[in-house]
Coordinates of C-alpha atoms in Angstrom, one line a residue:
Chain A
M1 CA -150.4 -36.7 130.3
V2 CA -147.9 -34.0 129.2
E3 CA -146.1 -36.6 127.0
S4 CA -149.2 -37.6 125.2
K5 CA -150.0 -34.0 124.5
R6 CA -146.4 -33.5 123.2
A7 CA -146.9 -36.4 120.9
V8 CA -150.2 -35.0 119.6
A9 CA -148.5 -31.6 119.1
L10 CA -145.5 -32.9 117.2
A11 CA -147.7 -35.1 115.0
T12 CA -150.0 -32.3 113.9
V13 CA -148.0 -29.1 114.0
D14 CA -147.0 -29.2 110.3
S15 CA -150.5 -30.1 109.0
R16 CA -152.5 -27.3 107.4
L17 CA -155.7 -29.1 108.4
A18 CA -154.8 -30.2 112.0
C19 CA -152.3 -27.6 113.3
R20 CA -154.9 -26.2 115.6
E21 CA -154.7 -29.6 117.5
A22 CA -151.0 -28.9 118.1
W23 CA -151.8 -25.4 119.5
L24 CA -154.5 -26.9 121.8
A25 CA -152.4 -29.8 122.9
S26 CA -149.5 -27.5 123.8
G27 CA -151.8 -25.4 126.0
F28 CA -153.2 -28.5 127.7
A29 CA -149.7 -29.7 128.4
V30 CA -148.8 -26.4 130.1
E31 CA -152.1 -26.6 132.1
F32 CA -151.1 -30.2 133.2
S33 CA -147.6 -29.0 134.1
L34 CA -149.0 -26.2 136.2
K35 CA -151.3 -28.6 138.0
A36 CA -148.4 -31.0 138.7
L37 CA -146.5 -28.1 140.2
I38 CA -149.4 -27.2 142.4
I39 CA -149.6 -30.8 143.7
K40 CA -145.8 -30.7 144.3
R41 CA -145.7 -27.4 146.1
E42 CA -148.8 -28.0 148.2
R43 CA -147.6 -31.6 149.0
L44 CA -150.8 -33.1 147.9
N45 CA -151.1 -36.8 147.1
A46 CA -153.8 -36.4 144.6
W47 CA -155.7 -33.7 142.7
P48 CA -158.2 -32.2 145.3
S49 CA -161.9 -32.5 144.7
K50 CA -163.9 -29.5 143.4
D51 CA -165.7 -29.2 146.7
A52 CA -162.4 -28.9 148.6
R53 CA -160.6 -26.6 146.2
P54 CA -163.0 -24.9 143.7
D55 CA -160.3 -22.3 143.1
L56 CA -158.1 -24.9 141.3
Y57 CA -160.9 -25.9 138.9
I58 CA -160.0 -23.4 136.2
H59 CA -158.4 -23.6 132.8
D60 CA -157.1 -20.0 132.8
L61 CA -153.3 -20.3 132.7
R62 CA -152.7 -16.9 134.2
G63 CA -154.9 -18.0 137.2
L64 CA -153.0 -21.4 137.4
F65 CA -149.6 -19.6 137.4
G66 CA -150.9 -17.6 140.4
A67 CA -152.3 -20.7 142.2
A68 CA -148.9 -22.4 141.7
G69 CA -147.1 -19.4 143.2
V70 CA -145.2 -18.6 140.1
D71 CA -144.4 -14.9 139.7
L72 CA -144.4 -14.3 135.9
K73 CA -142.3 -11.1 136.3
A74 CA -139.6 -13.1 138.1
A75 CA -139.2 -15.5 135.3
P76 CA -135.8 -15.8 133.5
K77 CA -135.5 -13.0 130.9
G78 CA -135.2 -15.3 127.9
L79 CA -138.3 -17.2 128.9
R80 CA -140.7 -14.3 129.0
G81 CA -141.7 -14.3 125.3
S82 CA -142.6 -18.0 125.6
L83 CA -144.5 -17.4 128.8
R84 CA -146.5 -14.6 127.3
A85 CA -147.2 -16.8 124.2
V86 CA -148.6 -19.7 126.2
L87 CA -150.8 -17.3 128.2
D88 CA -152.8 -16.7 124.9
W89 CA -154.0 -20.3 125.2
N90 CA -157.6 -20.7 126.2
R91 CA -159.5 -24.0 126.4
A92 CA -162.5 -22.3 124.8
H93 CA -160.5 -22.1 121.5
E94 CA -161.2 -25.8 121.2
Y95 CA -164.7 -24.8 120.2
T96 CA -163.8 -22.3 117.5
S97 CA -163.7 -23.3 113.9
G98 CA -161.6 -20.5 112.4
R99 CA -158.4 -21.1 110.4
M100 CA -155.1 -21.2 112.3
S101 CA -151.8 -20.8 110.5
R102 CA -149.0 -23.3 111.0
A103 CA -146.6 -20.5 112.0
N104 CA -149.0 -19.6 114.9
A105 CA -149.2 -23.3 115.9
R106 CA -145.5 -23.8 115.7
S107 CA -145.0 -20.7 117.8
M108 CA -147.1 -22.3 120.6
V109 CA -145.4 -25.7 120.4
K110 CA -142.0 -24.0 120.6
A111 CA -143.0 -21.9 123.5
A112 CA -144.4 -24.9 125.4
F113 CA -142.1 -27.8 124.5
D114 CA -138.7 -26.4 123.6
E115 CA -135.7 -27.4 125.8
D116 CA -135.8 -23.9 127.1
G117 CA -139.6 -23.6 127.0
V118 CA -142.2 -23.2 129.6
I119 CA -142.8 -26.9 130.4
A120 CA -139.1 -27.6 131.0
W121 CA -138.9 -24.5 133.2
L122 CA -142.0 -25.5 135.3
A123 CA -140.5 -29.0 135.8
S124 CA -137.4 -27.4 137.2
L125 CA -139.2 -25.4 139.9
Chain B
M1 CA -165.4 -4.9 134.1
A2 CA -165.2 -2.4 137.0
S3 CA -165.6 1.2 136.0
E4 CA -162.3 2.9 135.2
P5 CA -161.3 6.2 136.9
V6 CA -161.1 8.7 134.1
I7 CA -157.6 9.9 135.0
D8 CA -156.3 6.3 134.9
M9 CA -157.8 5.7 131.5
E10 CA -156.4 8.9 130.1
R11 CA -153.0 7.8 131.3
R12 CA -153.5 4.4 129.7
L13 CA -154.6 6.0 126.4
K14 CA -151.5 8.3 126.4
A15 CA -149.2 5.3 127.1
G16 CA -151.0 3.3 124.4
R17 CA -150.5 6.0 121.8
E18 CA -146.8 6.3 122.8
Y19 CA -146.5 2.5 122.5
H20 CA -148.0 2.6 119.0
T21 CA -145.6 5.3 118.0
A22 CA -142.6 3.5 119.5
L23 CA -143.6 0.2 117.7
R24 CA -143.9 2.0 114.4
R25 CA -140.6 3.7 114.9
L26 CA -139.0 0.3 115.3
G27 CA -140.8 -1.0 112.2
F28 CA -143.8 -2.8 113.6
D29 CA -147.1 -1.2 112.3
P30 CA -150.0 -3.2 113.8
D31 CA -153.3 -3.5 112.0
A32 CA -155.1 -2.5 115.2
L33 CA -154.1 -1.4 118.7
L34 CA -156.6 -0.9 121.5
W35 CA -157.2 -1.1 125.2
A36 CA -159.8 -3.6 126.4
G37 CA -161.1 -4.8 129.8
V38 CA -160.5 -8.5 130.5
G39 CA -163.2 -11.0 131.3
G40 CA -166.4 -9.2 130.5
S41 CA -168.6 -7.6 133.2
D42 CA -167.4 -9.8 136.1
A43 CA -163.7 -9.1 136.0
D44 CA -161.8 -6.9 138.4
G45 CA -160.9 -4.0 136.1
A46 CA -157.8 -5.6 134.6
M47 CA -157.0 -4.2 131.2
E48 CA -154.8 -5.4 128.3
L49 CA -153.4 -3.7 125.2
L50 CA -154.7 -5.7 122.2
I51 CA -152.7 -5.8 119.0
V52 CA -154.1 -7.3 115.8
T53 CA -151.4 -8.2 113.3
T54 CA -151.0 -10.5 110.3
W55 CA -147.6 -11.2 111.8
A56 CA -149.4 -13.5 114.3
D57 CA -150.2 -15.7 111.3
N58 CA -147.1 -15.3 109.2
I59 CA -144.4 -15.1 111.9
G60 CA -146.0 -16.5 115.0
P61 CA -146.6 -14.8 118.4
K62 CA -143.6 -16.1 120.4
A63 CA -141.0 -14.4 118.2
I64 CA -143.0 -11.1 118.4
Y65 CA -143.4 -11.3 122.1
D66 CA -139.7 -12.0 122.5
L67 CA -138.9 -8.7 120.7
L68 CA -141.6 -6.8 122.6
F69 CA -139.8 -7.8 125.8
E70 CA -136.4 -6.8 124.4
A71 CA -137.7 -3.4 123.3
Y72 CA -139.2 -2.9 126.7
D73 CA -135.9 -3.8 128.5
A74 CA -134.1 -1.3 126.2
S75 CA -136.7 1.4 127.2
A76 CA -137.7 1.8 123.6
T77 CA -141.4 1.3 124.6
P78 CA -143.2 3.1 127.5
K79 CA -142.4 1.6 130.9
E80 CA -146.1 1.7 131.8
I81 CA -146.8 -1.1 129.3
D82 CA -145.2 -4.3 130.4
P83 CA -145.5 -6.8 127.5
F84 CA -147.3 -9.2 129.9
I85 CA -150.4 -7.0 129.4
V86 CA -150.0 -6.9 125.6
S87 CA -151.9 -9.5 123.7
L88 CA -151.4 -10.4 120.0
F89 CA -154.2 -11.6 117.8
S90 CA -154.4 -12.9 114.2
P91 CA -156.9 -11.1 112.0
Q92 CA -158.5 -14.6 111.7
S93 CA -159.1 -14.7 115.5
R94 CA -162.6 -14.3 117.0
V95 CA -161.4 -11.1 118.8
A96 CA -160.2 -9.5 115.5
I97 CA -163.3 -10.6 113.6
D98 CA -165.6 -9.1 116.3
L99 CA -163.5 -5.9 116.3
A100 CA -163.8 -5.5 112.6
A101 CA -167.6 -5.9 112.8
A102 CA -167.8 -3.5 115.7
V103 CA -165.7 -0.8 114.0
Y104 CA -167.8 -1.1 110.8
T105 CA -171.0 -0.8 112.8
V106 CA -169.7 2.2 114.9
R107 CA -168.5 4.0 111.7
K108 CA -171.9 3.5 110.1
E109 CA -173.9 4.8 113.2
V110 CA -174.8 8.4 113.5
H111 CA -172.7 9.8 116.3
R112 CA -174.7 10.3 119.5
A113 CA -172.9 12.3 122.2
D114 CA -175.1 10.7 124.9
F115 CA -174.3 7.1 124.0
T116 CA -171.1 5.1 124.1
P117 CA -171.4 1.7 122.6
M118 CA -169.8 -1.2 124.6
L119 CA -168.0 -3.6 122.2
V120 CA -167.6 -7.2 123.3
L121 CA -164.8 -9.0 121.6
G122 CA -164.2 -12.8 121.4
M123 CA -166.4 -15.0 123.5
M124 CA -167.1 -12.4 126.2
D125 CA -163.4 -12.1 127.1
Y126 CA -162.8 -8.5 126.2
V127 CA -164.8 -5.3 126.4
T128 CA -163.9 -2.1 124.8
I129 CA -165.4 1.2 123.6
P130 CA -164.6 3.2 120.5
E131 CA -162.5 5.8 122.4
W132 CA -160.1 3.0 123.5
I133 CA -159.3 2.0 119.9
I134 CA -156.0 3.8 119.2
S135 CA -155.6 2.6 115.7
Y136 CA -157.5 0.4 113.3
R137 CA -157.2 -0.5 109.6
Q138 CA -158.3 -3.4 107.5
P139 CA -155.5 -6.0 107.6
K140 CA -153.9 -6.6 104.2
S141 CA -150.4 -8.0 104.0
T142 CA -148.6 -10.9 102.3
R143 CA -146.4 -13.4 104.0
F144 CA -143.4 -12.1 102.0
D145 CA -144.0 -8.5 103.2
D146 CA -144.5 -9.6 106.8
A147 CA -141.3 -11.7 106.8
R148 CA -139.3 -8.7 105.4
R149 CA -140.9 -6.2 107.8
F150 CA -140.4 -8.5 110.8
R151 CA -136.7 -8.9 110.0
A152 CA -136.4 -5.1 109.9
F153 CA -138.2 -4.9 113.3
Q154 CA -135.9 -7.6 114.7
T155 CA -132.8 -5.9 113.5
N156 CA -133.9 -2.5 115.0
V157 CA -134.7 -4.1 118.3
E158 CA -131.5 -6.1 118.5
K159 CA -129.5 -2.9 117.7
L160 CA -131.1 -1.4 120.9
A161 CA -129.8 -4.2 123.0
A162 CA -126.3 -4.3 121.5

């Protein structure tokens, strides 16, 4: 799922018309990475039902970092700017129609997908 | 948003003003800087320092956040304001558009000492009041100006770390 979002992000990030899709896909990829980390750390064999774990049915990345047991303040120094940038993501932005600049979208893609970005770091935990 | 003890808010406002001064000294002059409660009326009192800047559109937030952390590490900005509670917004964002409308409305209203308007910004995520708005101006900047000013900010921050 992360890889399909990466493909969407890379395909749309340089488009004036569609760069918001890159921004959204990057945030979803971070959300999926965090949920994968929760599964790993809690030794679950599947994503729990909403009845069993309503606390995990959120799209707020700050909340998911907490649920995954990741202390943002303990993150590597060089990663903090990227971490802070991805925290700006909110699924609700999918429903807004305002213009987004390509620099803004590129910034989110870089923060999420760079070799030293948030997704690679989450995969290393 | 839970009610804020007055003394805590006074301390936050002082730190926010110092943060604004520190950023300007380093070459970053935001279009708006304000405190806001997070998550509307149901949240637990968490607050963020919101910054509206055309740099979000012309430079991109990550590079700005990187420098805010560097400036913080170098003690060039107040220690009370960890950049994890600072949020950058484009003037095109819902939050900034709502803020501009709120400021316009508040400035047009006759001041009433017994009434503090509650301003809701961006899909019910943030709540503020006029007293928490530390600075505000109509954003007007070109990509060229922003690139030049951002480079100066970057140089100043990197000098601190050297």
